[in-house]
Short mmCIF file of C-alpha atoms in Angstrom, two decimals:
data_model
loop_
_atom_site.label_atom_id
_atom_site.label_comp_id
_atom_site.label_asym_id
_atom_site.label_seq_id
_atom_site.Cartn_x
_atom_site.Cartn_y
_atom_site.Cartn_z
CA MET A 1 -23.33 -0.59 -26.77
CA LYS A 2 -19.72 -1.61 -26.14
CA ARG A 3 -18.70 -0.19 -29.51
CA PHE A 4 -20.42 3.07 -28.62
CA TRP A 5 -18.42 3.41 -25.40
CA GLN A 6 -15.18 2.49 -27.17
CA ILE A 7 -15.73 5.32 -29.64
CA VAL A 8 -16.71 7.81 -26.92
CA TYR A 9 -13.69 6.88 -24.78
CA ASN A 10 -11.23 7.32 -27.61
CA ILE A 11 -12.79 10.54 -28.88
CA PHE A 12 -12.06 12.08 -25.48
CA PHE A 13 -8.91 10.18 -24.56
CA TYR A 14 -6.79 10.87 -27.64
CA PRO A 15 -6.99 14.71 -27.45
CA LEU A 16 -6.37 14.59 -23.68
CA SER A 17 -3.32 12.34 -24.04
CA ALA A 18 -1.92 14.52 -26.84
CA LEU A 19 -2.47 17.65 -24.72
CA LEU A 20 -0.79 16.01 -21.73
CA LYS A 21 2.25 15.14 -23.81
CA ALA A 22 2.44 18.68 -25.17
CA VAL A 23 2.19 20.50 -21.85
CA ALA A 24 4.18 18.02 -19.72
CA PRO A 25 7.52 19.86 -20.21
CA LEU A 26 5.88 23.04 -18.91
CA ILE A 27 4.21 21.46 -15.89
CA GLY A 28 7.14 19.68 -14.30
CA GLY A 29 7.02 17.20 -11.42
CA LYS A 30 5.61 13.71 -11.73
CA ILE A 31 3.62 14.44 -14.89
CA ARG A 32 6.67 15.56 -16.81
CA MET A 33 8.67 12.63 -15.46
CA SER A 34 5.92 10.18 -16.42
CA VAL A 35 5.85 11.44 -20.02
CA GLN A 36 9.59 11.81 -20.48
CA GLU A 37 10.51 8.43 -19.04
CA ARG A 38 8.03 6.72 -21.34
CA GLU A 39 9.74 8.08 -24.46
CA ARG A 40 12.09 5.06 -24.57
CA LEU A 41 9.54 2.59 -23.22
CA PHE A 42 9.38 0.41 -26.32
CA GLU A 43 13.09 0.59 -27.03
CA ASN A 44 13.87 -0.55 -23.48
CA LEU A 45 11.21 -3.23 -23.67
CA ILE A 46 12.61 -4.71 -26.88
CA ILE A 47 16.09 -4.85 -25.33
CA ALA A 48 14.75 -6.52 -22.17
CA MET A 49 12.76 -9.07 -24.17
CA ALA A 50 15.82 -10.09 -26.18
CA ASP A 51 17.14 -12.14 -23.24
CA ILE A 52 13.82 -13.77 -22.40
CA ASP A 53 13.07 -17.47 -22.95
CA ARG A 54 9.70 -17.24 -24.66
CA SER A 55 9.07 -20.97 -24.37
CA LYS A 56 7.98 -20.15 -20.80
CA LYS A 57 4.59 -18.73 -19.87
CA MET A 58 4.53 -15.03 -19.04
CA VAL A 59 2.28 -13.46 -16.42
CA TRP A 60 1.98 -9.67 -16.55
CA PHE A 61 1.28 -7.87 -13.27
CA HIS A 62 0.24 -4.24 -13.47
CA ALA A 63 0.09 -1.85 -10.51
CA SER A 64 -0.51 1.87 -10.48
CA SER A 65 2.21 2.63 -7.95
CA MET A 66 4.49 1.16 -5.32
CA GLY A 67 1.67 0.66 -2.79
CA GLU A 68 -0.39 -1.48 -5.15
CA PHE A 69 2.70 -3.46 -6.16
CA GLU A 70 3.37 -4.27 -2.51
CA GLN A 71 0.05 -6.11 -2.65
CA ALA A 72 1.20 -8.03 -5.71
CA LYS A 73 4.48 -9.20 -4.19
CA PRO A 74 3.12 -12.14 -2.15
CA ILE A 75 1.47 -13.45 -5.32
CA VAL A 76 4.52 -12.88 -7.52
CA GLU A 77 6.96 -14.45 -5.09
CA LYS A 78 4.93 -17.56 -4.39
CA LEU A 79 4.15 -17.91 -8.10
CA LYS A 80 7.88 -17.86 -8.89
CA GLN A 81 8.51 -20.47 -6.19
CA GLU A 82 5.90 -22.86 -7.53
CA ARG A 83 6.15 -22.38 -11.30
CA ASP A 84 8.95 -21.84 -13.81
CA ILE A 85 7.40 -18.79 -15.45
CA LEU A 86 8.25 -15.26 -16.52
CA ILE A 87 7.00 -12.20 -14.65
CA LEU A 88 6.42 -8.86 -16.35
CA ALA A 89 5.74 -6.01 -13.91
CA THR A 90 4.47 -2.62 -15.08
CA PHE A 91 3.67 0.64 -13.34
CA PHE A 92 1.78 3.76 -14.22
CA SER A 93 3.47 6.14 -11.78
CA PRO A 94 7.16 7.15 -11.79
CA SER A 95 7.43 6.46 -8.05
CA GLY A 96 6.16 2.91 -8.50
CA TYR A 97 8.54 2.23 -11.37
CA ARG A 98 11.61 3.82 -9.81
CA ASN A 99 11.16 2.14 -6.43
CA SER A 100 10.64 -1.28 -8.01
CA VAL A 101 13.04 -1.23 -10.96
CA LYS A 102 15.46 -3.62 -9.18
CA TYR A 103 12.80 -5.97 -7.82
CA PRO A 104 14.52 -9.37 -8.14
CA HIS A 105 11.46 -11.56 -8.71
CA ALA A 106 10.36 -9.90 -11.95
CA ASN A 107 12.04 -10.76 -15.25
CA ILE A 108 11.01 -7.50 -16.89
CA ILE A 109 10.05 -4.20 -15.25
CA SER A 110 8.54 -1.45 -17.35
CA TYR A 111 6.22 1.49 -17.46
CA MET A 112 2.69 0.82 -18.60
CA PRO A 113 2.17 2.60 -21.93
CA PHE A 114 -0.42 5.34 -22.09
CA ASP A 115 -3.78 3.89 -23.10
CA ARG A 116 -3.61 4.81 -26.79
CA ILE A 117 -4.66 1.97 -29.07
CA LYS A 118 -1.49 1.99 -31.16
CA ASP A 119 0.72 1.98 -28.05
CA VAL A 120 -1.26 -0.81 -26.41
CA LYS A 121 -1.06 -2.91 -29.58
CA ARG A 122 2.68 -2.40 -29.82
CA PHE A 123 3.17 -3.26 -26.16
CA LEU A 124 1.22 -6.49 -26.54
CA ASP A 125 2.99 -7.38 -29.80
CA ILE A 126 6.33 -7.16 -27.98
CA THR A 127 5.43 -8.83 -24.69
CA GLN A 128 2.74 -11.38 -25.70
CA PRO A 129 1.65 -12.20 -22.13
CA ASP A 130 -0.29 -15.38 -21.40
CA LEU A 131 -2.18 -13.89 -18.45
CA VAL A 132 -2.61 -10.39 -17.02
CA ILE A 133 -3.21 -9.47 -13.37
CA PHE A 134 -4.39 -5.94 -12.64
CA MET A 135 -3.88 -5.00 -9.00
CA ARG A 136 -6.73 -3.26 -7.23
CA TYR A 137 -8.05 -0.54 -9.53
CA ASP A 138 -5.61 0.69 -12.22
CA ILE A 139 -7.45 -0.67 -15.24
CA TRP A 140 -7.27 0.95 -18.68
CA PRO A 141 -10.14 0.47 -21.19
CA ASN A 142 -8.17 0.22 -24.45
CA THR A 143 -5.76 -2.23 -22.82
CA ILE A 144 -8.69 -4.32 -21.60
CA TRP A 145 -10.39 -4.33 -24.98
CA GLN A 146 -7.17 -5.28 -26.78
CA LEU A 147 -6.64 -8.17 -24.37
CA GLU A 148 -10.17 -9.33 -25.03
CA LYS A 149 -9.65 -9.06 -28.79
CA ARG A 150 -6.50 -11.21 -28.58
CA GLY A 151 -8.04 -13.78 -26.26
CA ILE A 152 -5.60 -13.01 -23.42
CA PRO A 153 -7.33 -13.61 -20.06
CA TYR A 154 -7.05 -11.05 -17.29
CA LEU A 155 -7.88 -11.03 -13.59
CA ILE A 156 -8.39 -8.13 -11.22
CA ALA A 157 -6.89 -8.94 -7.80
CA ASP A 158 -7.46 -7.14 -4.50
CA ALA A 159 -10.36 -5.44 -6.26
CA THR A 160 -12.37 -2.86 -4.33
CA MET A 161 -15.58 -1.01 -5.13
CA ARG A 162 -16.94 1.42 -2.57
CA PRO A 163 -20.75 1.78 -2.34
CA GLY A 164 -20.46 5.51 -3.12
CA SER A 165 -18.03 5.11 -6.01
CA ASN A 166 -18.66 7.43 -8.97
CA ARG A 167 -18.25 4.39 -11.20
CA LEU A 168 -21.65 3.22 -9.95
CA LEU A 169 -23.46 6.34 -11.19
CA PRO A 170 -25.94 5.36 -13.95
CA VAL A 171 -24.16 6.56 -17.11
CA ILE A 172 -20.66 5.84 -15.83
CA ARG A 173 -21.86 2.43 -14.66
CA SER A 174 -22.87 1.55 -18.20
CA PHE A 175 -19.37 2.41 -19.43
CA HIS A 176 -17.65 0.36 -16.74
CA LYS A 177 -19.82 -2.66 -17.38
CA TYR A 178 -18.06 -3.01 -20.72
CA VAL A 179 -14.68 -2.57 -19.07
CA PHE A 180 -15.19 -5.21 -16.36
CA ASP A 181 -17.36 -7.63 -18.32
CA SER A 182 -14.48 -9.27 -20.18
CA ALA A 183 -12.48 -10.10 -17.03
CA ALA A 184 -11.90 -13.78 -16.48
CA LYS A 185 -12.32 -13.17 -12.75
CA ILE A 186 -12.64 -10.22 -10.38
CA LEU A 187 -11.19 -11.21 -7.00
CA THR A 188 -12.42 -8.77 -4.40
CA VAL A 189 -11.15 -7.81 -0.97
CA SER A 190 -14.54 -8.32 0.72
CA GLU A 191 -18.10 -9.54 0.28
CA ASN A 192 -19.31 -5.94 0.10
CA ASP A 193 -16.89 -5.19 -2.73
CA ALA A 194 -18.18 -8.24 -4.59
CA ILE A 195 -21.78 -7.08 -4.15
CA ASN A 196 -20.89 -3.67 -5.53
CA PHE A 197 -19.16 -5.15 -8.58
CA LEU A 198 -22.28 -7.17 -9.33
CA LYS A 199 -24.18 -3.88 -9.68
CA PHE A 200 -22.48 -3.55 -13.08
CA GLY A 201 -24.61 -6.46 -14.27
CA LEU A 202 -21.70 -8.93 -14.22
CA SER A 203 -22.18 -12.69 -13.99
CA PRO A 204 -22.00 -13.83 -10.31
CA GLU A 205 -19.51 -16.55 -11.32
CA LYS A 206 -17.13 -13.82 -12.46
CA VAL A 207 -16.85 -12.09 -9.05
CA THR A 208 -15.39 -13.83 -5.99
CA PRO A 209 -14.36 -12.36 -2.61
CA VAL A 210 -10.97 -13.80 -1.58
CA GLY A 211 -9.51 -11.23 0.83
CA ASP A 212 -6.66 -8.75 0.74
CA THR A 213 -3.02 -9.69 0.06
CA ARG A 214 -1.89 -6.76 2.20
CA PHE A 215 -2.42 -9.01 5.22
CA ASP A 216 -0.19 -11.68 3.68
CA ARG A 217 2.43 -9.12 2.73
CA VAL A 218 2.68 -7.53 6.16
CA TYR A 219 2.79 -10.96 7.83
CA ILE A 220 5.63 -12.14 5.57
CA LYS A 221 7.58 -8.90 6.03
CA SER A 222 7.14 -9.04 9.81
CA MET A 223 8.83 -12.44 9.96
CA THR A 224 11.96 -10.96 8.40
CA ALA A 225 11.73 -7.76 10.42
CA ARG A 226 11.66 -9.69 13.70
CA GLU A 227 15.08 -11.14 12.92
CA LYS A 228 16.74 -7.75 12.52
CA LYS A 229 18.55 -6.37 15.54
CA ILE A 230 18.66 -2.61 15.15
CA ILE A 231 18.38 -1.65 18.84
CA ASN A 232 20.60 -3.03 21.58
CA GLU A 233 18.63 -5.14 24.06
CA ASP A 234 20.13 -3.26 27.00
CA VAL A 235 18.49 -0.05 25.77
CA LEU A 236 15.04 -1.60 26.11
CA LYS A 237 15.58 -3.45 29.39
CA HIS A 238 12.86 -2.63 31.95
CA LYS A 239 11.21 -0.27 29.44
CA LYS A 240 7.71 -0.07 28.02
CA VAL A 241 8.02 1.13 24.44
CA LEU A 242 5.59 3.27 22.46
CA VAL A 243 6.38 3.67 18.76
CA LEU A 244 4.86 6.68 17.02
CA GLY A 245 4.87 5.59 13.40
CA SER A 246 5.01 7.91 10.40
CA VAL A 247 3.79 10.96 12.33
CA TRP A 248 3.00 14.41 10.97
CA GLU A 249 2.90 17.69 12.89
CA THR A 250 -0.90 17.36 13.14
CA ASP A 251 -0.35 14.14 15.09
CA GLU A 252 2.38 15.62 17.26
CA GLU A 253 0.22 18.57 18.31
CA VAL A 254 -2.18 16.12 19.96
CA ILE A 255 0.14 13.31 21.05
CA PHE A 256 3.23 15.05 22.41
CA PRO A 257 1.54 17.09 25.21
CA ALA A 258 -0.27 13.95 26.40
CA LEU A 259 2.91 11.89 26.42
CA ILE A 260 5.02 14.57 28.11
CA LYS A 261 2.45 14.68 30.89
CA LEU A 262 2.32 10.86 31.14
CA MET A 263 6.10 10.39 31.15
CA LYS A 264 6.32 12.34 34.41
CA TYR A 265 4.36 9.56 36.13
CA ALA A 266 5.55 6.58 34.06
CA PRO A 267 9.36 6.42 34.33
CA GLU A 268 9.49 3.12 32.42
CA LEU A 269 7.90 4.65 29.30
CA MET A 270 10.17 5.09 26.28
CA ILE A 271 9.03 6.79 23.08
CA ILE A 272 10.37 6.12 19.60
CA VAL A 273 9.23 8.88 17.23
CA VAL A 274 9.29 8.04 13.51
CA PRO A 275 8.50 11.18 11.47
CA HIS A 276 6.77 10.70 8.13
CA GLU A 277 9.30 13.09 6.62
CA PRO A 278 12.58 12.93 8.61
CA ASP A 279 13.98 16.14 7.19
CA LEU A 280 16.23 18.35 9.30
CA ILE A 281 13.57 20.96 10.08
CA HIS A 282 11.11 18.33 11.30
CA LEU A 283 13.73 16.55 13.40
CA GLU A 284 14.72 19.81 15.09
CA LYS A 285 11.08 20.68 15.69
CA ILE A 286 10.56 17.37 17.54
CA GLU A 287 13.71 17.95 19.60
CA ASN A 288 12.43 21.41 20.54
CA ASP A 289 9.06 19.95 21.61
CA PHE A 290 10.85 17.81 24.23
CA TYR A 291 13.54 20.37 25.11
CA LYS A 292 14.01 20.83 28.88
CA LYS A 293 11.35 18.17 29.48
CA PHE A 294 12.97 14.88 28.50
CA PRO A 295 16.31 14.23 26.81
CA THR A 296 16.22 13.02 23.21
CA ILE A 297 18.63 11.20 20.93
CA ARG A 298 18.59 10.65 17.20
CA PHE A 299 18.56 7.06 16.04
CA SER A 300 21.75 7.53 14.02
CA LEU A 301 23.58 8.37 17.28
CA MET A 302 22.40 5.39 19.32
CA ASN A 303 25.99 4.23 19.85
CA ASP A 304 26.22 7.17 22.26
CA TYR A 305 22.97 6.30 24.06
CA LYS A 306 22.83 7.60 27.65
CA ASP A 307 19.39 6.53 28.86
CA GLU A 308 17.43 9.06 26.79
CA ARG A 309 13.71 8.32 26.89
CA VAL A 310 12.86 9.79 23.48
CA ILE A 311 14.47 8.31 20.37
CA ILE A 312 13.92 10.31 17.18
CA VAL A 313 14.35 8.24 14.04
CA ASP A 314 16.27 10.12 11.36
CA SER A 315 16.34 7.35 8.73
CA VAL A 316 13.75 5.58 6.59
CA GLY A 317 12.76 1.99 5.89
CA ILE A 318 12.93 0.60 9.45
CA LEU A 319 9.46 1.32 10.82
CA LEU A 320 8.20 -2.27 10.52
CA THR A 321 11.19 -3.49 12.53
CA LEU A 322 10.75 -0.76 15.14
CA TYR A 323 7.15 -1.86 15.69
CA SER A 324 8.50 -5.28 16.71
CA TYR A 325 10.06 -3.63 19.80
CA ALA A 326 6.84 -1.85 20.78
CA ASP A 327 4.38 -2.55 23.57
CA ALA A 328 1.91 -0.25 21.81
CA ALA A 329 1.88 1.92 18.70
CA TYR A 330 0.37 5.11 17.40
CA VAL A 331 -0.14 5.28 13.62
CA GLY A 332 0.40 8.71 12.14
CA GLY A 333 -1.49 10.59 9.48
CA SER A 334 -4.72 9.87 11.30
CA PHE A 335 -5.54 13.53 11.82
CA ARG A 336 -5.42 13.92 8.01
CA GLN A 337 -5.28 10.48 6.29
CA ILE A 338 -4.17 7.42 8.22
CA HIS A 339 -1.16 5.31 7.32
CA ASN A 340 -0.78 1.52 7.55
CA VAL A 341 -2.34 0.07 10.73
CA LEU A 342 -1.53 -3.53 9.82
CA GLU A 343 2.22 -3.07 10.31
CA PRO A 344 1.97 -2.64 14.10
CA ALA A 345 -1.08 -4.91 14.48
CA VAL A 346 0.80 -7.91 13.08
CA TYR A 347 2.92 -7.90 16.27
CA SER A 348 -0.17 -8.25 18.50
CA ILE A 349 0.14 -4.84 20.11
CA PRO A 350 -2.57 -2.19 20.67
CA VAL A 351 -2.84 0.27 17.79
CA VAL A 352 -3.88 3.86 18.52
CA TYR A 353 -4.84 6.40 15.86
CA GLY A 354 -6.73 9.62 15.23
CA PRO A 355 -10.23 10.02 13.76
CA LYS A 356 -9.43 10.35 10.03
CA ILE A 357 -9.78 6.67 9.12
CA GLU A 358 -12.38 6.73 6.33
CA THR A 359 -9.82 5.48 3.80
CA SER A 360 -8.77 2.49 5.91
CA GLN A 361 -11.23 -0.37 6.28
CA GLU A 362 -8.65 -2.13 8.47
CA ALA A 363 -8.59 0.75 10.96
CA ILE A 364 -12.39 0.83 11.02
CA GLN A 365 -12.68 -2.93 11.57
CA MET A 366 -9.94 -3.04 14.20
CA HIS A 367 -11.70 -0.30 16.15
CA LYS A 368 -14.99 -2.20 16.04
CA LEU A 369 -13.26 -5.35 17.29
CA GLY A 370 -11.40 -3.54 20.07
CA GLY A 371 -7.84 -3.85 18.75
CA GLY A 372 -7.69 -0.29 17.47
CA ILE A 373 -8.27 2.77 19.65
CA ILE A 374 -9.40 6.14 18.26
CA ILE A 375 -8.36 9.38 19.96
CA LYS A 376 -9.75 12.77 18.98
CA ASN A 377 -7.92 15.21 21.24
CA LYS A 378 -5.18 15.65 23.86
CA LYS A 379 -7.43 14.60 26.73
CA GLU A 380 -8.39 11.32 25.06
CA ALA A 381 -4.76 10.73 24.08
CA TYR A 382 -3.62 11.07 27.69
CA LYS A 383 -6.36 8.76 29.03
CA THR A 384 -5.69 6.16 26.35
CA PHE A 385 -1.92 6.01 26.78
CA ARG A 386 -2.17 6.13 30.57
CA ARG A 387 -4.47 3.11 30.59
CA LEU A 388 -2.34 1.21 28.08
CA PHE A 389 0.82 1.69 30.12
CA THR A 390 -0.65 1.16 33.58
CA ASP A 391 -3.07 -1.71 32.90
CA ASP A 392 -1.02 -4.61 31.57
CA ASP A 393 -4.02 -6.91 31.13
CA TYR A 394 -5.87 -4.32 29.05
CA ARG A 395 -2.81 -3.70 26.90
CA ARG A 396 -2.27 -7.42 26.34
CA LYS A 397 -5.90 -8.17 25.49
CA THR A 398 -6.15 -5.21 23.12
CA GLY A 399 -2.97 -6.30 21.37
CA GLU A 400 -4.19 -9.87 21.03
CA ILE A 401 -7.32 -8.65 19.26
CA ALA A 402 -5.22 -6.62 16.82
CA GLY A 403 -2.90 -9.56 16.11
CA GLU A 404 -5.76 -12.00 15.66
CA PHE A 405 -7.41 -9.62 13.21
CA VAL A 406 -4.35 -9.77 10.96
CA LYS A 407 -3.94 -13.53 11.33
CA LYS A 408 -7.59 -14.28 10.45
CA ASN A 409 -7.36 -12.23 7.28
CA THR A 410 -4.26 -13.85 5.81
CA GLY A 411 -4.60 -16.39 2.99
CA ALA A 412 -5.74 -14.27 0.04
CA THR A 413 -2.54 -15.07 -1.87
CA ASP A 414 -3.29 -18.80 -2.06
CA LYS A 415 -6.86 -18.15 -3.21
CA ILE A 416 -5.65 -15.82 -5.97
CA LEU A 417 -2.99 -18.32 -7.07
CA LYS A 418 -5.66 -20.99 -7.34
CA GLU A 419 -7.43 -18.80 -9.90
CA ILE A 420 -4.19 -17.96 -11.71
CA TYR A 421 -3.31 -21.61 -12.17
CA LYS A 422 -6.48 -22.14 -14.15
CA TYR A 423 -4.97 -20.07 -16.97
CA ILE A 424 -1.26 -20.99 -17.05
#
């Protein structure tokens, strides 16, 4: 049956990959970039490998994009601390590759080749990894089958499998059984994910729930972020700070009217607005929303601070540090698709968000525990923020629940490393 699925996959995949390569110059955007930047993949790889000491073991980490690689970083960095090994990091997406190309803990950084048999064989001939770690879900059948053929073990880390996943449909399930079956270990985020992987008919010994390295990553990053001093302490003196993180206009339409109303009765309340896209038009739109109500200042002009109560952040990459100054946080995107709720929660502060949280198990769990608060409209937003900034005990207890949620879920990195060490 495996041979049948291999033939079927390649009958469909080869024409599609050839078509993609042919039309990529006409399409533009990420697809064109992905194809064009792979044209020198093997040439660049051979050059990079020339300086590598192949007497050392090599572990290959593959992630689809930057987000998945963030989950790999705690594993990579601790692995490099504890073992004298080589790290190969690959990406499928241009954004993942470009944002990680200077990552200091990897010896080689490359694109993943498209899943054509000849390309996979060539990639493996050049790199000759001793172990492969696929992060989360970006798993390619021909690559898997070539690893199996060569006797190279592979693990899937931070693996997830939703109950309603299309991969569990009868015919597709049969195909995926022969993709997952050769894994040395599938290390899942939760017990439920493990149960769903077992529906492929896999051996129970092959599937183990270990947790999610995102908790480890955000905890590690928060320790560094706490040490950064990007706002003068005098600015925050006698203030209660609400950070609105990575907000879109759909968030602002609900949140801003509630906060403008609340600020009239809460003179100690300061708002730090972090737009998801801090382009000029969006920054000016936020300034106009508060015009003649409360004075605003852009973060880049904080040297001229004159007691403005609304700080508008016009730079990127500092949100995690800004959360460390907050007494409470609102996480943006949650009226369309929520962003990272762990980043504020790690500081033991209440985390507020909108109703669109289906893609975030952390937001769902935090809400059930009482550390995350869902708001659906302006009225609920006003009530929620008013209580948070007038009831100190409620705010403290809610924040403690959020912080404890993160703390209890750390430790996946060590469990994954324990499995890795069985093979290197």
